[in-house]
């Protein structure tokens, strides 16, 4: 197989200080990017710069630091919005994907969902796009049903059509599965849902970090993602919502900044998106996320995607030579993102992860916060190697060698 | 210590050929727990005999080699012992039983899941309450 790179990996790796460290005396081979990615120096610097040069609260102070901090925070909002083809006034900063879905659950769900309503999720969802809807269904007396998956790891479109025929209020589905890697046809699914009268909540946690996303072409109502999975800091992410929906929604949390006027017995709300950003916001990390977006844009998301497809192809070919190794998810790399979930003989994923760790290789093992999907696959856990732009062919060779070592220890 | 030492013959043998694996038809104590981090799962059942001795004990579940081997070895140790013995078992005993492997904090939880289930069941039967150590300790 031709091992050419779509990006200059050596140069990119130099931007990530953590990649210089060793683990158990070995070069760090970081393949747990679906859990969280590493941060380039530019992102780290943006945090230090904010705290050491213009730390101040936003939207309240007219002094110089306050003006600078506000400009940087709102500037970051604009960057994040443009990065996914959205508008700044429909982009709400949240803690991450989990807070985004919970925000929709409370601010949209409490008002819109009634007793007897039907909510839909899919069996390839992360718990963060299941549990909020379970809680909503419970509090409202609504029903939650699941769209299944086909044996090759795609959404079961027949079941989707059938369940959409039952007039659901909501369809919650992921853009990209964090276990199977499946990339769903968001525009198509969302259009079907809208025809059936359902509101769509799309989990973009594994898509925005890995390939170009243009929400202006996707026709979704709510879209959520996390900054820490796209080279940004922890504690920041975004919920993009259709403006009219956001305006019609009740607030999520009450407090400072989200109000227009407060009286003894009632209050009026600030404009969207501020209505949903109560209290002092996560200024530093929002600015850091803006820096991550700048960094990714400078590489180009189409390049990131191309790089990950090549790594995926190489990894699949390399791992196919390991006897007893089973890979989950769609066959075609063009239909999936840069991650591979697998099981290896009777070596439990945790044991494999421990043996790989000793070689400096970080993978994820476990249920990946997707237990309904694990049940579909009839396993309790899998191992998962997931890539980002700084991973190299060498990383995949190291992974294979580590797996072979586990095979020797377990006498597979 | 290397992973080759953690996964020595003994642990692999108990993982692949677990002793006392299965369920009891008649039992006096039953306890079950999972490790939320990784989904490892252990259930234990005990039949109590004369003088409050552990007459029969079986475990079932699924998970990594460390959690399953540890639970299996613990059932072997426990069989025939008085229930009060369970109160004296400490995590150091479990580590020793496993051959003192050097485990990181997350894998320690795997190693101790069987002990937690055993203690939870027996303490409950004796009218006591077993509490896990607090996070960060
Ligand atoms: C597909 C998917 N959705 C949602 C999440 C939750 O993201 P967060 O923990 O940042 O809220 C994750 C990652 O953990 C994920 O992989």
PDB file of N, CA, C and O in Angstrom, chain A residues 323-361:
ATOM      1  N   UNK A 323      -4.594 -12.514  12.884  1.00  0.00           N
ATOM      2  CA  UNK A 323      -5.591 -13.593  12.987  1.00  0.00           C
ATOM      3  C   UNK A 323      -6.401 -13.431  14.264  1.00  0.00           C
ATOM      4  O   UNK A 323      -5.850 -13.150  15.322  1.00  0.00           O
ATOM      5  N   UNK A 324      -7.725 -13.575  14.135  1.00  0.00           N
ATOM      6  CA  UNK A 324      -8.569 -13.507  15.327  1.00  0.00           C
ATOM      7  C   UNK A 324      -9.021 -12.098  15.654  1.00  0.00           C
ATOM      8  O   UNK A 324      -9.675 -11.876  16.673  1.00  0.00           O
ATOM      9  N   UNK A 325      -8.670 -11.125  14.790  1.00  0.00           N
ATOM     10  CA  UNK A 325      -9.076  -9.747  15.064  1.00  0.00           C
ATOM     11  C   UNK A 325     -10.309  -9.406  14.235  1.00  0.00           C
ATOM     12  O   UNK A 325     -10.336  -9.605  13.025  1.00  0.00           O
ATOM     13  N   UNK A 326     -11.344  -8.913  14.916  1.00  0.00           N
ATOM     14  CA  UNK A 326     -12.589  -8.588  14.243  1.00  0.00           C
ATOM     15  C   UNK A 326     -12.871  -7.094  14.355  1.00  0.00           C
ATOM     16  O   UNK A 326     -12.880  -6.529  15.440  1.00  0.00           O
ATOM     17  N   UNK A 327     -13.088  -6.454  13.198  1.00  0.00           N
ATOM     18  CA  UNK A 327     -13.362  -5.015  13.162  1.00  0.00           C
ATOM     19  C   UNK A 327     -14.862  -4.785  12.998  1.00  0.00           C
ATOM     20  O   UNK A 327     -15.516  -5.484  12.228  1.00  0.00           O
ATOM     21  N   UNK A 328     -15.422  -3.805  13.726  1.00  0.00           N
ATOM     22  CA  UNK A 328     -16.842  -3.478  13.624  1.00  0.00           C
ATOM     23  C   UNK A 328     -17.056  -2.297  12.683  1.00  0.00           C
ATOM     24  O   UNK A 328     -16.165  -1.482  12.491  1.00  0.00           O
ATOM     25  N   UNK A 329     -18.265  -2.227  12.118  1.00  0.00           N
ATOM     26  CA  UNK A 329     -18.635  -1.050  11.336  1.00  0.00           C
ATOM     27  C   UNK A 329     -18.536  -1.255   9.846  1.00  0.00           C
ATOM     28  O   UNK A 329     -18.061  -2.290   9.374  1.00  0.00           O
ATOM     29  N   UNK A 330     -19.000  -0.248   9.064  1.00  0.00           N
ATOM     30  CA  UNK A 330     -19.045  -0.354   7.607  1.00  0.00           C
ATOM     31  C   UNK A 330     -17.673  -0.646   6.987  1.00  0.00           C
ATOM     32  O   UNK A 330     -16.635  -0.242   7.524  1.00  0.00           O
ATOM     33  N   UNK A 331     -17.685  -1.302   5.844  1.00  0.00           N
ATOM     34  CA  UNK A 331     -16.468  -1.714   5.144  1.00  0.00           C
ATOM     35  C   UNK A 331     -15.737  -0.539   4.503  1.00  0.00           C
ATOM     36  O   UNK A 331     -14.520  -0.439   4.570  1.00  0.00           O
ATOM     37  N   UNK A 332     -16.511   0.329   3.842  1.00  0.00           N
ATOM     38  CA  UNK A 332     -15.917   1.355   2.995  1.00  0.00           C
ATOM     39  C   UNK A 332     -15.437   2.557   3.821  1.00  0.00           C
ATOM     40  O   UNK A 332     -16.225   3.212   4.504  1.00  0.00           O
ATOM     41  N   UNK A 333     -14.138   2.836   3.737  1.00  0.00           N
ATOM     42  CA  UNK A 333     -13.577   3.941   4.526  1.00  0.00           C
ATOM     43  C   UNK A 333     -14.230   5.282   4.195  1.00  0.00           C
ATOM     44  O   UNK A 333     -14.262   6.187   5.021  1.00  0.00           O
ATOM     45  N   UNK A 334     -14.745   5.416   2.973  1.00  0.00           N
ATOM     46  CA  UNK A 334     -15.376   6.681   2.589  1.00  0.00           C
ATOM     47  C   UNK A 334     -16.694   6.900   3.325  1.00  0.00           C
ATOM     48  O   UNK A 334     -17.220   7.994   3.384  1.00  0.00           O
ATOM     49  N   UNK A 335     -17.238   5.812   3.865  1.00  0.00           N
ATOM     50  CA  UNK A 335     -18.521   5.909   4.566  1.00  0.00           C
ATOM     51  C   UNK A 335     -18.352   5.940   6.075  1.00  0.00           C
ATOM     52  O   UNK A 335     -19.318   5.820   6.811  1.00  0.00           O
ATOM     53  N   UNK A 336     -17.101   6.033   6.527  1.00  0.00           N
ATOM     54  CA  UNK A 336     -16.911   6.021   7.972  1.00  0.00           C
ATOM     55  C   UNK A 336     -15.784   6.971   8.360  1.00  0.00           C
ATOM     56  O   UNK A 336     -15.008   7.413   7.525  1.00  0.00           O
ATOM     57  N   UNK A 337     -15.722   7.260   9.638  1.00  0.00           N
ATOM     58  CA  UNK A 337     -14.713   8.221  10.080  1.00  0.00           C
ATOM     59  C   UNK A 337     -13.473   7.469  10.556  1.00  0.00           C
ATOM     60  O   UNK A 337     -13.437   6.246  10.570  1.00  0.00           O
ATOM     61  N   UNK A 338     -12.465   8.228  10.959  1.00  0.00           N
ATOM     62  CA  UNK A 338     -11.148   7.669  11.257  1.00  0.00           C
ATOM     63  C   UNK A 338     -11.048   6.989  12.604  1.00  0.00           C
ATOM     64  O   UNK A 338     -10.256   7.408  13.460  1.00  0.00           O
ATOM     65  N   UNK A 339     -11.821   5.955  12.787  1.00  0.00           N
ATOM     66  CA  UNK A 339     -11.676   5.165  14.016  1.00  0.00           C
ATOM     67  C   UNK A 339     -12.005   3.720  13.725  1.00  0.00           C
ATOM     68  O   UNK A 339     -12.748   3.410  12.799  1.00  0.00           O
ATOM     69  N   UNK A 340     -11.407   2.843  14.522  1.00  0.00           N
ATOM     70  CA  UNK A 340     -11.635   1.409  14.346  1.00  0.00           C
ATOM     71  C   UNK A 340     -11.921   0.791  15.700  1.00  0.00           C
ATOM     72  O   UNK A 340     -11.082   0.820  16.597  1.00  0.00           O
ATOM     73  N   UNK A 341     -13.115   0.223  15.833  1.00  0.00           N
ATOM     74  CA  UNK A 341     -13.414  -0.554  17.031  1.00  0.00           C
ATOM     75  C   UNK A 341     -13.245  -2.018  16.666  1.00  0.00           C
ATOM     76  O   UNK A 341     -13.633  -2.435  15.578  1.00  0.00           O
ATOM     77  N   UNK A 342     -12.634  -2.765  17.569  1.00  0.00           N
ATOM     78  CA  UNK A 342     -12.352  -4.161  17.243  1.00  0.00           C
ATOM     79  C   UNK A 342     -12.287  -5.021  18.501  1.00  0.00           C
ATOM     80  O   UNK A 342     -12.213  -4.505  19.618  1.00  0.00           O
ATOM     81  N   UNK A 343     -12.335  -6.324  18.283  1.00  0.00           N
ATOM     82  CA  UNK A 343     -12.030  -7.272  19.348  1.00  0.00           C
ATOM     83  C   UNK A 343     -10.996  -8.246  18.839  1.00  0.00           C
ATOM     84  O   UNK A 343     -10.952  -8.542  17.637  1.00  0.00           O
ATOM     85  N   UNK A 344     -10.169  -8.723  19.741  1.00  0.00           N
ATOM     86  CA  UNK A 344      -9.068  -9.594  19.358  1.00  0.00           C
ATOM     87  C   UNK A 344      -9.151 -10.891  20.149  1.00  0.00           C
ATOM     88  O   UNK A 344      -8.914 -10.895  21.369  1.00  0.00           O
ATOM     89  N   UNK A 345      -9.498 -11.971  19.452  1.00  0.00           N
ATOM     90  CA  UNK A 345      -9.606 -13.299  20.065  1.00  0.00           C
ATOM     91  C   UNK A 345     -10.342 -13.207  21.404  1.00  0.00           C
ATOM     92  O   UNK A 345     -11.311 -12.473  21.509  1.00  0.00           O
ATOM     93  N   UNK A 346      -9.874 -13.900  22.448  1.00  0.00           N
ATOM     94  CA  UNK A 346     -10.566 -13.788  23.736  1.00  0.00           C
ATOM     95  C   UNK A 346      -9.816 -12.857  24.690  1.00  0.00           C
ATOM     96  O   UNK A 346     -10.006 -12.891  25.893  1.00  0.00           O
ATOM     97  N   UNK A 347      -8.980 -11.983  24.115  1.00  0.00           N
ATOM     98  CA  UNK A 347      -8.291 -10.999  24.952  1.00  0.00           C
ATOM     99  C   UNK A 347      -9.280  -9.871  25.236  1.00  0.00           C
ATOM    100  O   UNK A 347      -9.757  -9.203  24.310  1.00  0.00           O
ATOM    101  N   UNK A 348      -9.623  -9.685  26.493  1.00  0.00           N
ATOM    102  CA  UNK A 348     -10.585  -8.631  26.826  1.00  0.00           C
ATOM    103  C   UNK A 348      -9.974  -7.258  26.520  1.00  0.00           C
ATOM    104  O   UNK A 348      -8.784  -7.036  26.744  1.00  0.00           O
ATOM    105  N   UNK A 349     -10.800  -6.307  26.000  1.00  0.00           N
ATOM    106  CA  UNK A 349     -10.277  -4.978  25.665  1.00  0.00           C
ATOM    107  C   UNK A 349      -9.479  -4.307  26.778  1.00  0.00           C
ATOM    108  O   UNK A 349      -8.482  -3.626  26.497  1.00  0.00           O
ATOM    109  N   UNK A 350      -9.888  -4.496  28.036  1.00  0.00           N
ATOM    110  CA  UNK A 350      -9.111  -3.859  29.117  1.00  0.00           C
ATOM    111  C   UNK A 350      -7.723  -4.445  29.248  1.00  0.00           C
ATOM    112  O   UNK A 350      -6.763  -3.748  29.540  1.00  0.00           O
ATOM    113  N   UNK A 351      -7.661  -5.744  29.052  1.00  0.00           N
ATOM    114  CA  UNK A 351      -6.354  -6.387  29.150  1.00  0.00           C
ATOM    115  C   UNK A 351      -5.478  -5.950  27.983  1.00  0.00           C
ATOM    116  O   UNK A 351      -4.295  -5.660  28.150  1.00  0.00           O
ATOM    117  N   UNK A 352      -6.095  -5.858  26.807  1.00  0.00           N
ATOM    118  CA  UNK A 352      -5.343  -5.387  25.645  1.00  0.00           C
ATOM    119  C   UNK A 352      -4.847  -3.957  25.879  1.00  0.00           C
ATOM    120  O   UNK A 352      -3.676  -3.645  25.630  1.00  0.00           O
ATOM    121  N   UNK A 353      -5.730  -3.103  26.413  1.00  0.00           N
ATOM    122  CA  UNK A 353      -5.347  -1.702  26.640  1.00  0.00           C
ATOM    123  C   UNK A 353      -4.203  -1.595  27.643  1.00  0.00           C
ATOM    124  O   UNK A 353      -3.326  -0.736  27.513  1.00  0.00           O
ATOM    125  N   UNK A 354      -4.204  -2.470  28.655  1.00  0.00           N
ATOM    126  CA  UNK A 354      -3.120  -2.460  29.650  1.00  0.00           C
ATOM    127  C   UNK A 354      -1.799  -2.859  29.001  1.00  0.00           C
ATOM    128  O   UNK A 354      -0.754  -2.233  29.251  1.00  0.00           O
ATOM    129  N   UNK A 355      -1.850  -3.886  28.155  1.00  0.00           N
ATOM    130  CA  UNK A 355      -0.618  -4.345  27.499  1.00  0.00           C
ATOM    131  C   UNK A 355      -0.120  -3.288  26.509  1.00  0.00           C
ATOM    132  O   UNK A 355       1.080  -3.001  26.430  1.00  0.00           O
ATOM    133  N   UNK A 356      -1.044  -2.640  25.786  1.00  0.00           N
ATOM    134  CA  UNK A 356      -0.639  -1.591  24.837  1.00  0.00           C
ATOM    135  C   UNK A 356      -0.061  -0.386  25.573  1.00  0.00           C
ATOM    136  O   UNK A 356       0.894   0.238  25.110  1.00  0.00           O
ATOM    137  N   UNK A 357      -0.652  -0.068  26.727  1.00  0.00           N
ATOM    138  CA  UNK A 357      -0.171   1.086  27.499  1.00  0.00           C
ATOM    139  C   UNK A 357       1.298   0.927  27.840  1.00  0.00           C
ATOM    140  O   UNK A 357       2.066   1.899  27.837  1.00  0.00           O
ATOM    141  N   UNK A 358       1.674  -0.293  28.124  1.00  0.00           N
ATOM    142  CA  UNK A 358       3.063  -0.543  28.461  1.00  0.00           C
ATOM    143  C   UNK A 358       3.989  -0.240  27.288  1.00  0.00           C
ATOM    144  O   UNK A 358       5.181   0.019  27.471  1.00  0.00           O
ATOM    145  N   UNK A 359       3.430  -0.270  26.078  1.00  0.00           N
ATOM    146  CA  UNK A 359       4.206   0.063  24.879  1.00  0.00           C
ATOM    147  C   UNK A 359       4.056   1.543  24.526  1.00  0.00           C
ATOM    148  O   UNK A 359       4.440   1.964  23.434  1.00  0.00           O
ATOM    149  N   UNK A 360       3.411   2.315  25.405  1.00  0.00           N
ATOM    150  CA  UNK A 360       3.216   3.740  25.154  1.00  0.00           C
ATOM    151  C   UNK A 360       2.018   4.043  24.271  1.00  0.00           C
ATOM    152  O   UNK A 360       1.830   5.174  23.830  1.00  0.00           O
ATOM    153  N   UNK A 361       1.191   3.007  24.008  1.00  0.00           N
ATOM    154  CA  UNK A 361       0.069   3.177  23.079  1.00  0.00           C
ATOM    155  C   UNK A 361      -1.227   3.375  23.855  1.00  0.00           C
ATOM    156  O   UNK A 361      -1.596   2.536  24.680  1.00  0.00           O
TER     157      UNK A 361
END
